[in-house]
Amino acid sequence: MGRATAKLIITLTLAGLAGAACRDSTAPVRGSSGPAPQLGLVTGALTVSTTTSGSNLDPDGYTVTVDVLLSSSPIAPNGSVTFTDVPPGVAVVTLSGVAGNCTVTTGNPQVVTVPIGGTAGAAFSIDCAGSPPPPPPPPPPPPPPPPPPPPSARVTGSGQVGAGSPTPGNNVVTFDFDVRSDLTGRFTGTDYADVRPDGRPASLTVDPTADPATSITAYRNSSTKCSDPSRGVEVDANGREDTGGVVSFTLSVCDNGPAGSGSDFFDVFIPSEGFRVSGTVTSGDIVKQ
C-alpha cells in the first residue's frame, strides 16, 4: 500500500502542474481592468501611391482612406503614403478629393490583401485636363453708319477783276473755276499785271485729274468777306504756279447778284508769298448753288 499511495500522489501533482501551465498559455488573465490583449498578434503595412498626368493638376492633392483602419491621410498628386499596423486580410482603399477637371483612370476604390508581416500596395493613376479655353469674346459691335454726305454745294465762276483787256501788263485778273463741297473741282487764275521775263502772265492752277499734286482741301459754305456771309464760299486749295511750284491758297467769292451786275466779289490769298488779289467782278459771273 505504501508504494501505491506514493505513486498516486506524484500523478496528481503532475496533472495539477500541467493544468496550470495550460491555463497560463491560453486563458486571459483577468484583473481590475478586464481581460488583457492577446499577445503575439502580427500586422501588415499598406503603401498607396498616386501618379497624376496632364495639366492644371490639383494643387491640394487628394485624400486616401483605408476602411479597416477607419482613418485617412492626405497624399500628393504624385506621391505615396504608407499605413502601418494594418490588420492582415482584405482592405478597401479609396481615393477622394479629386478636382473636377481630373479623372481617376484606375479602379477606385481598390481592394487589396494585406499579408501578415508584409506590405500590400494600391496604385492610382489620375489624368487632369487643362482649364477649358475661355469663351471667345463677343464680336465687336458693327461700326456706326457713315455720316450722311454733306449737303451738296457748288460754286462756279468765270470772268475778270479789273478794267481793260486781259493782256500782259494790264491790271486784270481772270478766273475760271468749278468747285464742289465734296472737294472736287478745278481752278485757274491768271494775273496779267505780273508778267514773266518771257512775256507770259503769272498763273495758278488746280486740276487734280491732270496734276495730282494739286487739290481742293476745304470747302466752307459761307464767307465773312461778303455783306451777306450766306452768299459766299471759301475754298482752301493747293495749286501749281506757272513757275512750277505748288502753293497753298484760299479762294473767297461772293455771289451778290446776276451776271453783269458788277456786285460779285473775288479774292485770292497766297500766305507763303504774302500775295493777294481781290476786287469786284467787272465782267463774268459767280454762281453759288
CSV table of C-alpha atoms in Angstrom, one decimal:
chain,number,residue,atom,x,y,z
A,1,MET,CA,0.0,0.0,0.0
A,2,GLY,CA,2.9,2.5,0.7
A,3,ARG,CA,4.2,2.3,-2.9
A,4,ALA,CA,0.8,2.7,-4.4
A,5,THR,CA,-0.1,5.7,-2.3
A,6,ALA,CA,3.2,7.5,-3.2
A,7,LYS,CA,2.6,6.8,-7.0
A,8,LEU,CA,-0.9,8.3,-6.8
A,9,ILE,CA,0.4,11.5,-5.1
A,10,ILE,CA,3.0,12.0,-7.8
A,11,THR,CA,0.4,11.5,-10.6
A,12,LEU,CA,-2.0,14.1,-9.1
A,13,THR,CA,0.9,16.6,-8.7
A,14,LEU,CA,2.0,16.3,-12.3
A,15,ALA,CA,-1.6,16.6,-13.5
A,16,GLY,CA,-2.0,19.8,-11.5
A,17,LEU,CA,1.1,21.3,-12.9
A,18,ALA,CA,0.1,20.5,-16.4
A,19,GLY,CA,-3.3,22.1,-15.9
A,20,ALA,CA,-1.7,25.3,-14.5
A,21,ALA,CA,0.7,25.5,-17.5
A,22,CYS,CA,-2.1,25.1,-19.9
A,23,ARG,CA,-4.2,27.7,-18.3
A,24,ASP,CA,-1.3,30.3,-18.3
A,25,SER,CA,-0.8,29.9,-22.1
A,26,THR,CA,-4.4,30.1,-23.4
A,27,ALA,CA,-6.7,31.8,-20.9
A,28,PRO,CA,-6.7,35.6,-20.4
A,29,VAL,CA,-5.5,36.9,-17.2
A,30,ARG,CA,-8.3,38.9,-15.6
A,31,GLY,CA,-7.7,41.8,-13.4
A,32,SER,CA,-9.5,45.0,-12.3
A,33,SER,CA,-9.3,46.4,-15.8
A,34,GLY,CA,-10.7,43.5,-17.7
A,35,PRO,CA,-9.1,40.9,-20.0
A,36,ALA,CA,-5.6,41.7,-21.3
A,37,PRO,CA,-5.0,41.8,-25.0
A,38,GLN,CA,-3.8,38.6,-26.7
A,39,LEU,CA,-0.1,38.6,-27.0
A,40,GLY,CA,1.9,38.0,-30.2
A,41,LEU,CA,-0.6,39.3,-32.9
A,42,VAL,CA,1.3,40.2,-36.2
A,43,THR,CA,0.0,43.1,-38.5
A,44,GLY,CA,1.0,44.3,-42.0
A,45,ALA,CA,1.5,47.5,-44.0
A,46,LEU,CA,-0.2,49.2,-46.9
A,47,THR,CA,1.5,51.6,-49.3
A,48,VAL,CA,-0.7,53.8,-51.5
A,49,SER,CA,0.8,55.8,-54.5
A,50,THR,CA,-0.6,58.3,-57.0
A,51,THR,CA,0.6,59.2,-60.4
A,52,THR,CA,-1.0,62.3,-62.0
A,53,SER,CA,-0.6,63.4,-65.6
A,54,GLY,CA,-2.0,66.2,-67.8
A,55,SER,CA,-2.1,69.9,-66.9
A,56,ASN,CA,-3.7,72.1,-64.3
A,57,LEU,CA,-3.0,69.5,-61.6
A,58,ASP,CA,-5.0,69.6,-58.3
A,59,PRO,CA,-2.7,71.8,-56.1
A,60,ASP,CA,-4.3,70.4,-52.9
A,61,GLY,CA,-3.6,66.7,-53.7
A,62,TYR,CA,-6.0,64.0,-52.7
A,63,THR,CA,-7.2,62.0,-49.6
A,64,VAL,CA,-6.7,58.2,-49.3
A,65,THR,CA,-8.8,56.2,-46.9
A,66,VAL,CA,-8.3,52.6,-45.7
A,67,ASP,CA,-11.6,51.1,-44.4
A,68,VAL,CA,-10.1,48.6,-41.9
A,69,LEU,CA,-8.3,51.4,-40.2
A,70,LEU,CA,-11.2,53.9,-40.3
A,71,SER,CA,-8.6,56.6,-41.0
A,72,SER,CA,-7.5,58.8,-43.9
A,73,SER,CA,-4.3,60.5,-45.0
A,74,PRO,CA,-3.5,63.3,-47.5
A,75,ILE,CA,-1.5,62.3,-50.5
A,76,ALA,CA,0.3,64.5,-53.1
A,77,PRO,CA,-0.7,64.3,-56.8
A,78,ASN,CA,2.5,62.4,-57.4
A,79,GLY,CA,3.4,60.8,-54.1
A,80,SER,CA,2.9,57.9,-51.7
A,81,VAL,CA,1.8,57.2,-48.2
A,82,THR,CA,2.3,54.1,-46.1
A,83,PHE,CA,-0.2,52.9,-43.5
A,84,THR,CA,1.3,50.6,-40.7
A,85,ASP,CA,-0.3,48.3,-38.2
A,86,VAL,CA,-2.9,47.2,-40.8
A,87,PRO,CA,-4.8,44.1,-39.8
A,88,PRO,CA,-4.0,41.3,-42.3
A,89,GLY,CA,-6.6,40.4,-44.8
A,90,VAL,CA,-8.8,42.3,-47.2
A,91,ALA,CA,-8.7,46.1,-47.1
A,92,VAL,CA,-10.6,48.6,-49.2
A,93,VAL,CA,-8.6,51.7,-50.3
A,94,THR,CA,-10.5,54.8,-51.6
A,95,LEU,CA,-9.1,57.9,-53.2
A,96,SER,CA,-11.2,61.1,-52.8
A,97,GLY,CA,-10.8,64.9,-53.1
A,98,VAL,CA,-10.1,64.7,-56.8
A,99,ALA,CA,-10.7,68.0,-58.6
A,100,GLY,CA,-13.4,68.3,-61.2
A,101,ASN,CA,-11.0,68.6,-64.1
A,102,CYS,CA,-9.3,65.3,-63.1
A,103,THR,CA,-10.3,61.7,-63.6
A,104,VAL,CA,-9.1,58.6,-61.8
A,105,THR,CA,-8.2,56.2,-64.7
A,106,THR,CA,-7.6,53.1,-62.5
A,107,GLY,CA,-10.1,51.4,-60.2
A,108,ASN,CA,-11.4,53.5,-57.3
A,109,PRO,CA,-11.9,52.1,-54.7
A,110,GLN,CA,-9.4,49.3,-54.9
A,111,VAL,CA,-9.5,46.0,-52.9
A,112,VAL,CA,-6.1,44.7,-51.7
A,113,THR,CA,-5.0,41.8,-49.4
A,114,VAL,CA,-2.6,42.8,-46.6
A,115,PRO,CA,-0.2,39.9,-45.8
A,116,ILE,CA,0.9,39.1,-42.2
A,117,GLY,CA,4.2,40.9,-41.7
A,118,GLY,CA,4.3,42.1,-45.3
A,119,THR,CA,3.3,45.2,-47.3
A,120,ALA,CA,0.5,45.5,-49.8
A,121,GLY,CA,0.2,48.2,-52.4
A,122,ALA,CA,-2.5,50.2,-54.1
A,123,ALA,CA,-1.6,52.5,-57.1
A,124,PHE,CA,-3.9,55.2,-58.5
A,125,SER,CA,-3.5,56.9,-61.9
A,126,ILE,CA,-5.2,60.3,-62.4
A,127,ASP,CA,-5.4,62.4,-65.6
A,128,CYS,CA,-6.1,66.1,-65.4
A,129,ALA,CA,-7.3,68.3,-68.2
A,130,GLY,CA,-6.4,71.9,-68.6
A,131,SER,CA,-8.9,74.6,-67.9
A,132,PRO,CA,-11.3,74.9,-70.8
A,133,PRO,CA,-10.5,77.8,-73.1
A,134,PRO,CA,-12.3,81.0,-72.3
A,135,PRO,CA,-15.3,81.7,-74.5
A,136,PRO,CA,-14.4,83.8,-77.5
A,137,PRO,CA,-15.0,87.5,-76.9
A,138,PRO,CA,-18.3,88.8,-78.3
A,139,PRO,CA,-18.0,90.2,-81.8
A,140,PRO,CA,-17.3,93.9,-81.9
A,141,PRO,CA,-20.4,96.0,-82.5
A,142,PRO,CA,-20.9,96.9,-86.1
A,143,PRO,CA,-19.3,100.2,-87.0
A,144,PRO,CA,-21.6,103.2,-86.9
A,145,PRO,CA,-23.1,104.1,-90.2
A,146,PRO,CA,-21.1,106.7,-92.1
A,147,PRO,CA,-22.3,110.2,-91.6
A,148,PRO,CA,-24.6,111.5,-94.2
A,149,PRO,CA,-22.9,113.3,-97.0
A,150,PRO,CA,-22.7,117.0,-96.6
A,151,PRO,CA,-25.4,118.9,-98.4
A,152,SER,CA,-24.4,119.2,-102.0
A,153,ALA,CA,-22.9,122.6,-102.6
A,154,ARG,CA,-21.1,124.0,-105.6
A,155,VAL,CA,-19.7,127.3,-106.7
A,156,THR,CA,-18.8,128.2,-110.2
A,157,GLY,CA,-17.4,131.3,-111.8
A,158,SER,CA,-15.7,132.8,-114.8
A,159,GLY,CA,-14.8,136.4,-115.6
A,160,GLN,CA,-12.3,139.0,-114.6
A,161,VAL,CA,-11.4,141.6,-111.9
A,162,GLY,CA,-10.1,144.9,-113.2
A,163,ALA,CA,-10.9,147.0,-116.2
A,164,GLY,CA,-9.4,146.6,-119.7
A,165,SER,CA,-8.5,143.6,-121.8
A,166,PRO,CA,-6.7,140.6,-120.4
A,167,THR,CA,-3.3,141.3,-122.0
A,168,PRO,CA,0.1,141.2,-120.4
A,169,GLY,CA,0.8,144.4,-118.5
A,170,ASN,CA,-2.9,145.3,-117.7
A,171,ASN,CA,-4.1,145.3,-114.1
A,172,VAL,CA,-6.5,142.5,-114.8
A,173,VAL,CA,-7.0,139.1,-113.2
A,174,THR,CA,-9.1,136.4,-115.0
A,175,PHE,CA,-10.6,133.4,-113.3
A,176,ASP,CA,-12.4,130.2,-114.2
A,177,PHE,CA,-13.4,127.7,-111.5
A,178,ASP,CA,-15.9,125.0,-110.7
A,179,VAL,CA,-15.6,123.7,-107.1
A,180,ARG,CA,-17.9,121.3,-105.1
A,181,SER,CA,-18.3,120.6,-101.4
A,182,ASP,CA,-17.0,117.0,-101.9
A,183,LEU,CA,-13.6,118.7,-102.6
A,184,THR,CA,-13.6,118.0,-106.3
A,185,GLY,CA,-13.2,120.6,-108.9
A,186,ARG,CA,-10.8,122.9,-110.7
A,187,PHE,CA,-9.5,126.5,-110.6
A,188,THR,CA,-7.5,128.7,-112.9
A,189,GLY,CA,-6.4,132.3,-112.2
A,190,THR,CA,-4.2,134.5,-114.3
A,191,ASP,CA,-2.7,137.8,-113.2
A,192,TYR,CA,-1.9,139.9,-116.3
A,193,ALA,CA,-0.2,142.5,-114.2
A,194,ASP,CA,2.5,140.0,-113.2
A,195,VAL,CA,4.5,139.3,-116.4
A,196,ARG,CA,7.3,136.8,-116.6
A,197,PRO,CA,10.5,137.5,-118.4
A,198,ASP,CA,9.3,135.5,-121.4
A,199,GLY,CA,6.2,137.8,-121.6
A,200,ARG,CA,3.7,135.3,-120.1
A,201,PRO,CA,1.4,136.4,-117.3
A,202,ALA,CA,1.6,134.6,-114.0
A,203,SER,CA,-1.0,131.8,-113.4
A,204,LEU,CA,-2.2,129.5,-110.7
A,205,THR,CA,-3.9,126.2,-111.5
A,206,VAL,CA,-5.7,123.4,-109.6
A,207,ASP,CA,-6.6,120.3,-111.6
A,208,PRO,CA,-6.2,117.1,-109.6
A,209,THR,CA,-7.1,115.0,-112.6
A,210,ALA,CA,-4.2,116.3,-114.6
A,211,ASP,CA,-1.9,117.2,-111.7
A,212,PRO,CA,-2.4,115.0,-108.6
A,213,ALA,CA,-0.1,117.3,-106.6
A,214,THR,CA,-2.9,119.9,-106.7
A,215,SER,CA,-6.1,119.6,-104.7
A,216,ILE,CA,-9.1,121.1,-103.1
A,217,THR,CA,-8.6,120.7,-99.3
A,218,ALA,CA,-11.6,122.5,-97.7
A,219,TYR,CA,-14.9,124.0,-98.7
A,220,ARG,CA,-16.8,126.4,-96.4
A,221,ASN,CA,-20.3,127.4,-97.4
A,222,SER,CA,-20.1,131.0,-96.3
A,223,SER,CA,-17.7,133.8,-96.2
A,224,THR,CA,-17.3,136.9,-93.9
A,225,LYS,CA,-15.9,138.8,-96.9
A,226,CYS,CA,-19.5,139.1,-98.2
A,227,SER,CA,-22.0,141.6,-96.8
A,228,ASP,CA,-24.3,138.6,-96.5
A,229,PRO,CA,-22.0,135.7,-95.5
A,230,SER,CA,-24.5,133.1,-96.7
A,231,ARG,CA,-23.9,134.3,-100.2
A,232,GLY,CA,-20.2,133.4,-100.0
A,233,VAL,CA,-18.0,130.4,-100.3
A,234,GLU,CA,-14.4,129.9,-99.1
A,235,VAL,CA,-12.1,127.3,-100.6
A,236,ASP,CA,-8.7,126.1,-99.4
A,237,ALA,CA,-6.5,124.5,-102.1
A,238,ASN,CA,-3.1,123.6,-103.3
A,239,GLY,CA,-2.3,125.0,-106.7
A,240,ARG,CA,0.6,124.9,-109.1
A,241,GLU,CA,2.1,128.2,-110.2
A,242,ASP,CA,3.3,128.7,-113.8
A,243,THR,CA,6.9,128.6,-112.4
A,244,GLY,CA,6.4,125.0,-111.3
A,245,GLY,CA,6.0,125.3,-107.5
A,246,VAL,CA,2.9,124.2,-105.6
A,247,VAL,CA,1.5,126.7,-103.1
A,248,SER,CA,-1.4,126.7,-100.7
A,249,PHE,CA,-4.0,129.4,-101.1
A,250,THR,CA,-7.5,130.5,-100.2
A,251,LEU,CA,-10.2,131.5,-102.6
A,252,SER,CA,-13.1,133.6,-101.3
A,253,VAL,CA,-16.0,134.6,-103.6
A,254,CYS,CA,-19.4,136.2,-103.2
A,255,ASP,CA,-22.4,135.7,-105.4
A,256,ASN,CA,-24.1,139.1,-104.8
A,257,GLY,CA,-26.1,139.4,-108.0
A,258,PRO,CA,-26.7,138.3,-111.5
A,259,ALA,CA,-24.2,138.3,-114.3
A,260,GLY,CA,-23.0,141.7,-115.4
A,261,SER,CA,-24.4,143.4,-112.2
A,262,GLY,CA,-20.9,144.3,-111.0
A,263,SER,CA,-21.6,143.2,-107.5
A,264,ASP,CA,-20.0,139.8,-107.3
A,265,PHE,CA,-16.7,139.6,-105.4
A,266,PHE,CA,-13.4,137.6,-105.9
A,267,ASP,CA,-10.4,137.2,-103.7
A,268,VAL,CA,-7.3,135.0,-103.8
A,269,PHE,CA,-4.7,135.0,-101.0
A,270,ILE,CA,-1.3,133.1,-101.0
A,271,PRO,CA,0.0,133.3,-97.4
A,272,SER,CA,3.5,131.9,-98.2
A,273,GLU,CA,4.1,134.8,-100.6
A,274,GLY,CA,2.0,137.5,-98.9
A,275,PHE,CA,0.2,137.8,-102.2
A,276,ARG,CA,-3.4,138.9,-102.5
A,277,VAL,CA,-5.6,140.0,-105.4
A,278,SER,CA,-9.2,140.9,-104.9
A,279,GLY,CA,-12.0,143.1,-106.2
A,280,THR,CA,-15.4,143.3,-107.7
A,281,VAL,CA,-16.1,141.2,-110.7
A,282,THR,CA,-16.2,143.6,-113.6
A,283,SER,CA,-17.2,141.0,-116.2
A,284,GLY,CA,-18.5,137.5,-116.0
A,285,ASP,CA,-20.4,135.9,-113.1
A,286,ILE,CA,-20.0,133.9,-109.9
A,287,VAL,CA,-22.8,131.5,-109.0
A,288,LYS,CA,-23.3,129.8,-105.7
A,289,GLN,CA,-25.6,126.7,-105.9
